[in-house]
CSV table of C-alpha atoms and ligand atoms in Angstrom, one decimal:
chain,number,residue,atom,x,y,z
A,205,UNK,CA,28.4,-10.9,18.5
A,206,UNK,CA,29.7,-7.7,18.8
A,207,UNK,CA,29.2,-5.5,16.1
A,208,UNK,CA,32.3,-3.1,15.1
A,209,UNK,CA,31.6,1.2,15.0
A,210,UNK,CA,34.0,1.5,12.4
A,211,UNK,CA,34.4,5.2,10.4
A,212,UNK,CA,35.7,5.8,7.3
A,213,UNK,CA,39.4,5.8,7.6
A,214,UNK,CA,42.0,4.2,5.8
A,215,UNK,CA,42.7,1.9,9.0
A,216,UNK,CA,38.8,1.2,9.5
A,217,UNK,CA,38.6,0.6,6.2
A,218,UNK,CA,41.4,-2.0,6.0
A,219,UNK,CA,39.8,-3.8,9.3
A,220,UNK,CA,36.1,-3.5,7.2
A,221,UNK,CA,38.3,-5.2,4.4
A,222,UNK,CA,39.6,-7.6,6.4
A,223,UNK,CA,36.1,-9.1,8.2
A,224,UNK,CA,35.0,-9.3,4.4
A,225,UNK,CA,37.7,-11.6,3.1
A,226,UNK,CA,36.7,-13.8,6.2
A,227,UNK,CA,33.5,-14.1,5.2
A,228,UNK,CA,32.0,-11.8,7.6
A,229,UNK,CA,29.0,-9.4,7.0
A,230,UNK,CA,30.1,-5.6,7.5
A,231,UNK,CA,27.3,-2.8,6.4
A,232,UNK,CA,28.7,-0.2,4.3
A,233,UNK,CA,27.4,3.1,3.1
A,234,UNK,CA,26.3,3.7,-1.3
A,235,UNK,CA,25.0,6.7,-2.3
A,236,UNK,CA,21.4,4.9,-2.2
A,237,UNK,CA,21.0,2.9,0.7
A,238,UNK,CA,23.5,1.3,3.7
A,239,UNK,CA,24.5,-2.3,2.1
A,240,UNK,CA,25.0,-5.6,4.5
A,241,UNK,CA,28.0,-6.9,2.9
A,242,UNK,CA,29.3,-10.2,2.2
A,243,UNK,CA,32.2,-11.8,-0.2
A,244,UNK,CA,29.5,-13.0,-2.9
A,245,UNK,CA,31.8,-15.9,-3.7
A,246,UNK,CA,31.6,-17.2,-0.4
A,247,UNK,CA,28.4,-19.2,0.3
A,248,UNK,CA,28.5,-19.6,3.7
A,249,UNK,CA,28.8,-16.0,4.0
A,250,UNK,CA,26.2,-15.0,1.6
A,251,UNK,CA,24.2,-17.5,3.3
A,252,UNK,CA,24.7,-15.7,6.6
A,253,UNK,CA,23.3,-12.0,4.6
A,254,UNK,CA,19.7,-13.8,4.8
A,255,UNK,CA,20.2,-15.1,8.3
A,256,UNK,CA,20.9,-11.7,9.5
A,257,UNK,CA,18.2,-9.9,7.6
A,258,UNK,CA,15.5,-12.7,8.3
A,259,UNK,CA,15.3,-12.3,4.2
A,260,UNK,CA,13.5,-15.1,2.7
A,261,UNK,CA,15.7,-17.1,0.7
A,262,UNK,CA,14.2,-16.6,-2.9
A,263,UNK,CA,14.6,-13.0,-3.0
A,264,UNK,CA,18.1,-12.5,-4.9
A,265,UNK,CA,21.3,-10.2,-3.7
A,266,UNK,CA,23.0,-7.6,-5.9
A,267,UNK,CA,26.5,-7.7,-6.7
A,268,UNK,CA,28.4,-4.3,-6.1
A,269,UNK,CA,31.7,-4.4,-7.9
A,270,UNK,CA,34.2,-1.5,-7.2
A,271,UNK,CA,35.5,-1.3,-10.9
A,272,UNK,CA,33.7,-1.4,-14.5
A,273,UNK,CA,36.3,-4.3,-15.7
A,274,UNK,CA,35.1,-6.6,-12.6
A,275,UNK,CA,31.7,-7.1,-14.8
A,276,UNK,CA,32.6,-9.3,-17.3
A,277,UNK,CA,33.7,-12.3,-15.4
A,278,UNK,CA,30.2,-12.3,-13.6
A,279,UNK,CA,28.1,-12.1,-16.6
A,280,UNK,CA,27.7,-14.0,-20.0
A,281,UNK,CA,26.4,-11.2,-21.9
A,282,UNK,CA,26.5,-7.5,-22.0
A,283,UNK,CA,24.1,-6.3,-24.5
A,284,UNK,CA,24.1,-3.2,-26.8
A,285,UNK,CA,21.5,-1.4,-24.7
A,286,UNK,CA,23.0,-3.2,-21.1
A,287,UNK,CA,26.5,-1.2,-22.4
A,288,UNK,CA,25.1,1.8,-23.8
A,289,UNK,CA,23.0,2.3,-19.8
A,290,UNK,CA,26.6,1.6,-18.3
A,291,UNK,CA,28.2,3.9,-20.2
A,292,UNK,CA,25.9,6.7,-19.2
A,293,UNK,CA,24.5,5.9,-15.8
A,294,UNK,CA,27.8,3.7,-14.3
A,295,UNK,CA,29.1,4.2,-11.5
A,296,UNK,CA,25.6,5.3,-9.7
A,297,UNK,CA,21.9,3.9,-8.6
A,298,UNK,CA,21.5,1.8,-11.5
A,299,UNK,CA,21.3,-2.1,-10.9
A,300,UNK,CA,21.5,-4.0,-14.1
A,301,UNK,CA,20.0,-8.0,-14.3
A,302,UNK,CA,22.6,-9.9,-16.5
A,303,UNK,CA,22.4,-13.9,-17.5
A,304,UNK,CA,25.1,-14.9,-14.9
A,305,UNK,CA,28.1,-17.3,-15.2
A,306,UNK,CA,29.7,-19.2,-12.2
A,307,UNK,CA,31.4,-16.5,-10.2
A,308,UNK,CA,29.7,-16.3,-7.7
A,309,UNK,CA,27.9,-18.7,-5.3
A,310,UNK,CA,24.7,-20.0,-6.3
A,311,UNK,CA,22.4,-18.6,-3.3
A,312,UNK,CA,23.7,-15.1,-4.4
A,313,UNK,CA,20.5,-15.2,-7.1
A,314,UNK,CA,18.3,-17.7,-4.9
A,315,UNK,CA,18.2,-19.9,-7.8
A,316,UNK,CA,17.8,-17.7,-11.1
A,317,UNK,CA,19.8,-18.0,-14.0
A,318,UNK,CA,20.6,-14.2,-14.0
A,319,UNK,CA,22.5,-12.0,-12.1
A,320,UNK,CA,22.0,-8.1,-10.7
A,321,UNK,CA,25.3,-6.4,-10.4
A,322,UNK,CA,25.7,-2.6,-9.7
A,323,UNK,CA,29.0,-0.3,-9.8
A,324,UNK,CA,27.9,2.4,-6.8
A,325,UNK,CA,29.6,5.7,-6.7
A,326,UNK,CA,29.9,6.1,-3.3
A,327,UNK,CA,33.4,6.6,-2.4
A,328,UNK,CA,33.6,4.7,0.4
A,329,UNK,CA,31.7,2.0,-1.0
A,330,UNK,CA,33.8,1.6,-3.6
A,331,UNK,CA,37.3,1.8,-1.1
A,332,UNK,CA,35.7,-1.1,0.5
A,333,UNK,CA,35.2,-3.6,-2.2
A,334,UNK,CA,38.7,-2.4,-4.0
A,335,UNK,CA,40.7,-3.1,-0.9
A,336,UNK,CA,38.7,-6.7,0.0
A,337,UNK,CA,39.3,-7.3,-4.1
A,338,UNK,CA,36.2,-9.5,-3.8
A,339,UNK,CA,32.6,-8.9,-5.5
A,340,UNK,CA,30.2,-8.4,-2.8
A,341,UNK,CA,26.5,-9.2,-2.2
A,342,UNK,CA,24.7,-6.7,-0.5
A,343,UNK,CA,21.1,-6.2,0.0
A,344,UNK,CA,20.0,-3.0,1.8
A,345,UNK,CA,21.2,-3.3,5.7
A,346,UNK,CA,17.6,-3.5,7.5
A,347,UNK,CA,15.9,-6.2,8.4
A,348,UNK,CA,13.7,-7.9,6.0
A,349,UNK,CA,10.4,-5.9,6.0
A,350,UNK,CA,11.8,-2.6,7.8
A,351,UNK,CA,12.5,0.5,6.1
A,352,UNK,CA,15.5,0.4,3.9
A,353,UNK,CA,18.7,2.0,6.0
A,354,UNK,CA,19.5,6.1,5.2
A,355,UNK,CA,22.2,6.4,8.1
A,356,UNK,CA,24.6,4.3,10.5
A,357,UNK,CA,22.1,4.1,13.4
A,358,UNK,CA,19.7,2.9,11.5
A,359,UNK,CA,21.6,-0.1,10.4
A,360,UNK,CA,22.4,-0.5,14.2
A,361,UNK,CA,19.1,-0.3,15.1
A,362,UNK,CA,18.2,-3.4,13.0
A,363,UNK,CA,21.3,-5.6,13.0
A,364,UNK,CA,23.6,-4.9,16.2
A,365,UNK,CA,24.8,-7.5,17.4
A,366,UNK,CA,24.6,-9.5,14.5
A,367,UNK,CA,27.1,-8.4,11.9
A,368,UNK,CA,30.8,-8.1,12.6
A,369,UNK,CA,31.1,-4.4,11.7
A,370,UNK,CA,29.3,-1.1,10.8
A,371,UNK,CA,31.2,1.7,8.6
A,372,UNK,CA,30.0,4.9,9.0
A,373,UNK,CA,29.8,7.1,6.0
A,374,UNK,CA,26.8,9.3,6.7
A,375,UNK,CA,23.5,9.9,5.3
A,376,UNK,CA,22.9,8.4,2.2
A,377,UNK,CA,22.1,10.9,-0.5
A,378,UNK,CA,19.8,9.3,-2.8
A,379,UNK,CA,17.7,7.7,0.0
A,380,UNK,CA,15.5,5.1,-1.9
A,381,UNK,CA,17.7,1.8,-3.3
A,382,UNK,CA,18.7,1.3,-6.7
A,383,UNK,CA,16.7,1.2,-10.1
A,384,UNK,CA,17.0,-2.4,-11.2
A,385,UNK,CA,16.6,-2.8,-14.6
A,386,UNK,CA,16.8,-6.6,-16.3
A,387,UNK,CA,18.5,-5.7,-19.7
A,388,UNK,CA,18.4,-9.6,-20.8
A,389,UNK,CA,15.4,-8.8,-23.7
A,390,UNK,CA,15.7,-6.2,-26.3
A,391,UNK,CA,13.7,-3.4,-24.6
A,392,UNK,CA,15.4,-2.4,-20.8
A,393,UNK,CA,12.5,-3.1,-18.0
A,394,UNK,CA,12.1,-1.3,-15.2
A,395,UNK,CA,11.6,-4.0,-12.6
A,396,UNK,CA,12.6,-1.5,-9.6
A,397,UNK,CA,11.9,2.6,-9.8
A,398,UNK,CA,15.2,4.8,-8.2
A,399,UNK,CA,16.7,7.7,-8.9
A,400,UNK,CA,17.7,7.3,-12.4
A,401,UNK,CA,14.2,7.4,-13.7
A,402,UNK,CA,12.1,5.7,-16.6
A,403,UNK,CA,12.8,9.3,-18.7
A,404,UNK,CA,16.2,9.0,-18.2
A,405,UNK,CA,16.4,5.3,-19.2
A,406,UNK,CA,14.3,6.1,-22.5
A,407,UNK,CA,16.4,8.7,-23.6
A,408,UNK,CA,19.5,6.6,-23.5
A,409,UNK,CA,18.1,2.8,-24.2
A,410,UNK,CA,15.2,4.4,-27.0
A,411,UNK,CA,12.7,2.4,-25.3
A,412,UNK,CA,12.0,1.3,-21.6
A,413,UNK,CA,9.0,-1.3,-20.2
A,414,UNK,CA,7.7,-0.5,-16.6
A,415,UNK,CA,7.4,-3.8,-15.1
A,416,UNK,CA,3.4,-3.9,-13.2
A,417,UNK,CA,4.6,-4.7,-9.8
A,418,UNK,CA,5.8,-1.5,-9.8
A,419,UNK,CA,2.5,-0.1,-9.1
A,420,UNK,CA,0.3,-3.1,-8.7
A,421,UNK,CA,0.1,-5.9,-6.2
A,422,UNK,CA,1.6,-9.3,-7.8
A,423,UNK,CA,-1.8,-11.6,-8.6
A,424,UNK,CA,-2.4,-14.4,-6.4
A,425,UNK,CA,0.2,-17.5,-7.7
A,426,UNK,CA,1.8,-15.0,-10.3
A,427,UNK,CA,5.8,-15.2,-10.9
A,428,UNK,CA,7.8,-12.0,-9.9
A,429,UNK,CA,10.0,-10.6,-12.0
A,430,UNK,CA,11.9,-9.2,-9.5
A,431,UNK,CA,10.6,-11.4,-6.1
A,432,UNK,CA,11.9,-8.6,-3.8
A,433,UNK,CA,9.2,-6.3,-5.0
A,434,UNK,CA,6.1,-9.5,-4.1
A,435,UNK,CA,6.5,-9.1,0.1
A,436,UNK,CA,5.1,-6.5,1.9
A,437,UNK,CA,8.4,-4.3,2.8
A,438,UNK,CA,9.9,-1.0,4.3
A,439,UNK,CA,6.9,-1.0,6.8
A,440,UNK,CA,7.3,0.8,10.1
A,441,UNK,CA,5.0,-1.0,13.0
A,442,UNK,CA,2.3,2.2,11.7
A,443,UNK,CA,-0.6,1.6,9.6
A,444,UNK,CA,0.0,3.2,6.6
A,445,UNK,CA,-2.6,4.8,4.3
A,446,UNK,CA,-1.8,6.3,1.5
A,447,UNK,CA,-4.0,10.1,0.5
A,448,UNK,CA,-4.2,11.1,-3.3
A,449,UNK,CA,-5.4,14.4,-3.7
A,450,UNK,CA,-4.9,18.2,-3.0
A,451,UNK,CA,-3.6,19.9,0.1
A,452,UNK,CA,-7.1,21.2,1.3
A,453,UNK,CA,-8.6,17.2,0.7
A,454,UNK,CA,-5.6,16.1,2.4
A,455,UNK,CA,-6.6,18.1,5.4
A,456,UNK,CA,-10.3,17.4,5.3
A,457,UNK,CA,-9.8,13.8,5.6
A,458,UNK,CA,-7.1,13.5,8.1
A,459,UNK,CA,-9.2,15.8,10.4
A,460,UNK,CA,-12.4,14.1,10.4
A,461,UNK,CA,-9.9,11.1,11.6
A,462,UNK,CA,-8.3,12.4,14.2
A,463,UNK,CA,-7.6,10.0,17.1
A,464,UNK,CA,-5.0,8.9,19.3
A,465,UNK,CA,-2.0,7.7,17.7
A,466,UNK,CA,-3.2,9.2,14.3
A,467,UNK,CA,-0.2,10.9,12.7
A,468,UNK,CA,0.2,12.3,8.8
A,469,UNK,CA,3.4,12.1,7.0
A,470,UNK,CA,2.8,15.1,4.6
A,471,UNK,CA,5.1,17.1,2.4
A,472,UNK,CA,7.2,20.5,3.7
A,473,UNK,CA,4.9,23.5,4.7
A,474,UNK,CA,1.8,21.8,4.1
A,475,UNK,CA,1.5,21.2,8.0
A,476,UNK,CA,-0.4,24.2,8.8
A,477,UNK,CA,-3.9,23.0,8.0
A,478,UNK,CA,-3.5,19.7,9.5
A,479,UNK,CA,-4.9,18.5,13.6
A,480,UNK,CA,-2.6,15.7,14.2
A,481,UNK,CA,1.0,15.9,14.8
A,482,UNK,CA,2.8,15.8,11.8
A,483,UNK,CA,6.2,14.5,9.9
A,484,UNK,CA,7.5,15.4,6.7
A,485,UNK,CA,9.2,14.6,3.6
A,486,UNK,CA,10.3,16.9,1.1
A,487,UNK,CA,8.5,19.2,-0.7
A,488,UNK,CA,5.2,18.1,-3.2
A,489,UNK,CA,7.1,19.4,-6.1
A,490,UNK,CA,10.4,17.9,-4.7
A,491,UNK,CA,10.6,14.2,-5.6
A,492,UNK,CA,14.3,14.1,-5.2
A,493,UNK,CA,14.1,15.4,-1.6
A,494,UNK,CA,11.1,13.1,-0.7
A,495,UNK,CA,13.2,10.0,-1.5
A,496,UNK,CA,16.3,11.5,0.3
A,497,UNK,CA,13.6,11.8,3.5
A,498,UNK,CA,11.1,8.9,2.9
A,499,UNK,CA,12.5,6.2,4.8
A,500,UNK,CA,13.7,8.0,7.8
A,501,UNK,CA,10.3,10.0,8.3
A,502,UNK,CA,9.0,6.3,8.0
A,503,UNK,CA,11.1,5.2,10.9
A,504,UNK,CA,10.6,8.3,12.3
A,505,UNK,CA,7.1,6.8,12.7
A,506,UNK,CA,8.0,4.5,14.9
A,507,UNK,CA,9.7,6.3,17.3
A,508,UNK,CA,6.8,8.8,18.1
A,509,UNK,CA,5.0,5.8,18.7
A,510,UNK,CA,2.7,6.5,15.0
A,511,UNK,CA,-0.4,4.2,15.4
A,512,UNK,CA,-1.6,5.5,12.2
A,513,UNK,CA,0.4,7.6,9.5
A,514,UNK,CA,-2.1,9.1,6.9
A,515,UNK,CA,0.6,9.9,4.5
A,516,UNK,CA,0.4,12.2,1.0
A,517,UNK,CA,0.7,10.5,-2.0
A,518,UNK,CA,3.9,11.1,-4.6
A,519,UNK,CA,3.6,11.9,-7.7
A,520,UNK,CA,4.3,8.7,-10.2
A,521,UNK,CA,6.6,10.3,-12.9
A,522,UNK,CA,10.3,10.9,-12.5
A,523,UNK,CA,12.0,9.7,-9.2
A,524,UNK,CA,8.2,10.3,-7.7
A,525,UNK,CA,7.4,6.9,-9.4
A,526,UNK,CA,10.3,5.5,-7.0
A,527,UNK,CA,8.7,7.3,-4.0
A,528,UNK,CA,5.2,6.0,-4.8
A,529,UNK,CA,6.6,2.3,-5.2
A,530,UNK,CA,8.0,2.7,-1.7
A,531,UNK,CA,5.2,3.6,0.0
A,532,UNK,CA,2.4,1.4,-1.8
A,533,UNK,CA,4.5,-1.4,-0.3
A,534,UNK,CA,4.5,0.5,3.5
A,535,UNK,CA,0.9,0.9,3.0
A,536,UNK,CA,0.4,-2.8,1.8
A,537,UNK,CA,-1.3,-0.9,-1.2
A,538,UNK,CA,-3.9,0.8,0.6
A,539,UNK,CA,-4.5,4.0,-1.2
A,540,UNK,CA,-7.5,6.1,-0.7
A,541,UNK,CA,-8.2,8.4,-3.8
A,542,UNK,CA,-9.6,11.8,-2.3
A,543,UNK,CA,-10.0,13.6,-6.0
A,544,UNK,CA,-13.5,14.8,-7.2
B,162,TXA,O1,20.6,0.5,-3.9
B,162,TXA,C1,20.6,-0.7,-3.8
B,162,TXA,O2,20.3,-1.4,-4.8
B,162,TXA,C2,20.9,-1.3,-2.4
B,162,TXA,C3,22.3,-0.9,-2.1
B,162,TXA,C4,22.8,-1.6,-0.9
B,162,TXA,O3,23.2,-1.2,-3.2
B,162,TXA,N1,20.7,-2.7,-2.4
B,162,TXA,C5,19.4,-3.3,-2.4
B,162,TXA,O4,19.4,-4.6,-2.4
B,162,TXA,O5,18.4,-2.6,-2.5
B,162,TXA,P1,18.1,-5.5,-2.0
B,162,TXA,O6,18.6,-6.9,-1.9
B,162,TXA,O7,17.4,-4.9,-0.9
B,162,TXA,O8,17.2,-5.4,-3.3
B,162,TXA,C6,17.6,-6.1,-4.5
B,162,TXA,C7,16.4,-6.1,-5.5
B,162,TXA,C8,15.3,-7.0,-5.0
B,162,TXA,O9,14.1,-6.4,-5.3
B,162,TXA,C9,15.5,-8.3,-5.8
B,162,TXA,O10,14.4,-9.0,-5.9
B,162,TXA,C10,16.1,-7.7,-7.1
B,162,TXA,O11,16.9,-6.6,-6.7
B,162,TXA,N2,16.9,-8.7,-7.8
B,162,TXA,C11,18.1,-9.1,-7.4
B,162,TXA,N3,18.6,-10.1,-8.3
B,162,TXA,C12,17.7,-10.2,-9.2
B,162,TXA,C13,17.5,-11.0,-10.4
B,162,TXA,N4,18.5,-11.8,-10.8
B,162,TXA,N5,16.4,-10.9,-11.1
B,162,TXA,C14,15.4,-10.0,-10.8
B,162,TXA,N6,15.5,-9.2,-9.7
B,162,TXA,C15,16.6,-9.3,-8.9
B,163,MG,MG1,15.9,-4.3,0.6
């Protein structure tokens, strides 16, 4: 197949329309991530979104919706703390888990009774699905296991070829996907960190739960919450190994193992003490700049030909907690704790 360049202009945008009311895949840009696209009505075409991915069918899609009045029709319930988070935090990089009604084909939630559905505030993003008028299913535009998608090329790294169309709306701005939050219980639980953080969540909602598998591996025959966060995921071809501690311990231990095809992803102008070539991502203090950067300095990996990426450990409050999630899952939760 060959796969579309399209930019943002009201013609491209009409012909990105277009390929989505066929039931074709077309990757679009939201403030978070680049979307694969699909008319989440449409089974065959949702169908087609794991196909192109190689995404195991289990793992459910998100519904993007282009306007706040497109929710109710998806969803059976919106309760007091599921309105009072939409009212602060929609549109923007806040997915919401719903019980879901019949709106949308069945392989859209691989099965579950409930439904994600997310209103992004990404212009373009929401040009797109207002001019298709349909709800569309989008998981992040990489393929299933590489990092998640910050720019055009990087969808058309992973999926020329494969989907009808590509718009091009630039870098992403947030850089790391959504928070998904399931808001079917009383208390809001984080099930995926993002940008709009835990604190931020608390403040509005009064209470928030952090599911485990945001930091911990899921326990052999244990039931995900959210199945997305159970595979190993956003891994370049690298070994990655997470480093908690200082600068100077930072150092210390990539030195002594230096070799050939040993990099360290670090953060900004902590490169100095380091012998192996380095990349970096954001500043330590930063954690809004680190998950603009993460997943391109983790691609980045790859195309110096990264063996090994020793690579400094986040912080785990704020949007740092969304960083750190990231990267355990690179790493395959190897994490090597250099404090005294
Ligand atoms: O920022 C984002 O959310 C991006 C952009 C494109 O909007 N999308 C994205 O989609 O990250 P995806 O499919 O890569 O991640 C969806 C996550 C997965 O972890 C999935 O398991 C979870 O949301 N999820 C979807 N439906 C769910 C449901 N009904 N219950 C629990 N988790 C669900
Ligand atoms: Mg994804």
């Amino acid at each position: 197949m060959n796969t579309l360049h399209l930019t943002d202009s009201p013609d491209d945008i009409r012909t990105a329309a277009d390929f989505l009311r066929q039931g074709l895949l077309v990757a679009i840009p939201t403030e978070t991530v680049y979307g694969l696209a699909a008319d989440a009505r449409n089974a065959d075409a949702v169908a087609a979104i794991f196909e192109a991915k190689g995404r195991p069918q289990d793992n459910p899609l998100i519904v993007h919706i282009g306007q706040p009045d497109q929710l109710s029709p998806l969803v059976t319930q919106v309760s007091p703390t599921a309105q009072a988070l939409i009212d602060a935090f929609w549109p923007g990089p806040l997915t919401l888990i719903f019980p879901r009604s019949n709106a949308v084909a069945p392989n859209v939630s691989g099965g579950l009774s409930t439904l994600a559905v997310r209103f992004p505030v990404h212009p373009v993003a929401r040009r797109i699905i207002n001019e298709s008028g349909c709800p569309l299913a989008a998981p992040s535009a990489n393929r299933s296991g590489s990092p998640s998608p910050t720019t055009a090329a990087h969808v058309a790294h992973d999926l020329d070829g494969r989907i009808a169309a590509i718009v091009d709306g630039g870098a992403c701005e947030v850089g790391v996907e959504s928070t998904v939050v399931d808001v079917t219980g009383t208390v809001p639980r984080i099930l995926r960190p993002g940008r709009v953080t835990a604190e931020m969540i608390r403040k509005v909602a009064g209470a928030v739960e952090v599911d485990d598998a945001v930091t911990k591996p899921l326990r052999e025959g244990a039931v995900a919450a959210s199945p997305g966060m159970k595979y190993k995921h956003y891994a370049p071809a690298a070994r990655v190994i997470l480093l908690d501690g200082s600068p100077e311990q930072i150092a210390a231990y990539v030195n002594a193992h230096a070799g050939d095809g040993v990099w360290a992803l670090c953060f900004d102008g902590e490169q100095e003490e380091l012998r192996v070539p380095t990349l970096t991502y954001g500043r330590r203090d930063d954690d809004t700049a680190q998950a603009e950067h993460v997943f391109d300095a983790l691609r980045r990996a790859d195309e110096v030909g990264a063996r090994v990426l020793y690579t400094s450990c986040p912080a785990r409050d704020g949007v740092g907690l969304a960083v750190y999630n990231r990267l355990l899952r690179a790493a395959a939760f190897e994490v090597i704790s250099l404090e005294e």
